[in-house]
C-alpha cells in the first residue's frame, strides 16, 4: 500500500500525494506523485487510467506540502512526480534540487534499439 495523503483546496478541488514504487524499467526505490483533481476518487482514477491499477489512498499520513501543492497547481497537466525523499542516498543535497517531472516521463516505455540492416534484404 502506498503512503500518501490529500489536501482540500478552498475552491473544493483536492491535491493528492502518493509515494509509489518506481516502475521496474526505471530502477528501484519510490517516487512521489502529485495529482490535482475535482476529488480524491477522480485523482486516483486519473492514475489508474495511466496504467497504475493498484493505487489506493488509505488515510492522510503523508499529505502534500505547500511547496508540492504550488508545483502541481502550476503544471498544465496537474500530474507530476519526482524521487521520494525517503530514498535519498545519505540525505544528499541533490534530491532537494530535483525538479518535478511530468508523469509522461515516468510512464514512457523504453524504445527498442534499431536493428542493423540485413545484408541482401530488399533485393529482388
Coordinates of C-alpha atoms in Angstrom, one line a residue, residues 30-112:
X30 CA 9.9 5.0 -5.0
X31 CA 8.5 8.2 -6.4
X32 CA 6.3 10.9 -5.0
X33 CA 3.3 11.5 -7.4
X34 CA 1.0 14.6 -7.1
X35 CA -2.4 14.8 -8.7
X36 CA -4.7 17.8 -8.9
X37 CA -8.4 16.8 -9.4
X38 CA -12.0 17.5 -8.5
X39 CA -12.0 15.0 -5.7
X40 CA -9.9 12.1 -4.3
X41 CA -11.8 9.5 -6.3
X42 CA -11.1 11.3 -9.6
X43 CA -7.4 11.8 -8.7
X44 CA -7.0 8.1 -8.2
X45 CA -8.9 7.4 -11.4
X46 CA -6.5 9.6 -13.3
X47 CA -3.6 7.5 -12.1
X48 CA -5.5 4.2 -12.8
X49 CA -6.2 5.4 -16.4
X50 CA -2.5 5.8 -16.9
X51 CA -1.9 2.2 -16.0
X52 CA -1.2 2.4 -12.3
X53 CA -4.0 0.0 -11.5
X54 CA -3.4 -0.9 -7.8
X55 CA -3.3 2.7 -6.4
X56 CA -5.3 3.3 -3.2
X57 CA -5.3 6.1 -0.7
X58 CA -5.7 4.9 2.9
X59 CA -5.7 7.7 5.4
X60 CA -3.9 11.0 5.3
X61 CA -0.4 10.1 6.7
X62 CA 1.7 12.0 4.2
X63 CA -0.3 15.0 2.8
X64 CA 1.2 17.3 0.2
X65 CA 3.4 20.1 1.5
X66 CA 2.6 23.7 0.5
X67 CA 5.5 23.6 -2.0
X68 CA 4.1 20.5 -3.6
X69 CA 0.7 22.0 -3.9
X70 CA 2.1 25.0 -5.6
X71 CA 4.1 22.8 -8.0
X72 CA 1.1 20.8 -9.1
X73 CA -1.2 23.8 -9.4
X74 CA 1.3 25.5 -11.8
X75 CA 1.7 22.4 -14.0
X76 CA -0.6 22.3 -17.1
X77 CA -1.4 18.6 -16.7
X78 CA -1.9 18.7 -12.9
X79 CA 0.0 15.4 -12.6
X80 CA 3.7 15.4 -11.7
X81 CA 6.3 13.2 -9.9
X82 CA 9.9 13.2 -8.5
X83 CA 12.0 10.8 -6.5
X84 CA 10.6 10.3 -3.0
X85 CA 12.6 12.0 -0.3
X86 CA 12.9 8.8 1.9
X87 CA 15.1 7.2 -0.7
X88 CA 17.8 9.9 -0.7
X89 CA 21.3 8.5 -0.5
X90 CA 22.6 9.8 2.8
X91 CA 20.4 12.8 2.6
X92 CA 22.3 14.3 -0.3
X93 CA 21.5 17.8 -1.4
X94 CA 21.0 16.7 -5.0
X95 CA 17.5 15.5 -4.0
X96 CA 16.4 18.9 -2.8
X97 CA 17.4 20.3 -6.2
X98 CA 15.4 17.7 -8.2
X99 CA 12.7 19.3 -10.3
X100 CA 9.2 17.9 -10.8
X101 CA 8.7 15.9 -13.9
X102 CA 5.6 15.4 -16.0
X103 CA 4.0 12.0 -15.5
X104 CA 4.6 11.1 -19.2
X105 CA 8.4 10.9 -18.5
X106 CA 7.8 8.2 -15.7
X107 CA 5.4 6.1 -17.8
X108 CA 7.3 6.3 -21.1
X109 CA 8.0 2.9 -22.5
X110 CA 11.7 2.2 -23.4
X111 CA 12.1 2.2 -27.2
X112 CA 13.6 -0.9 -28.9

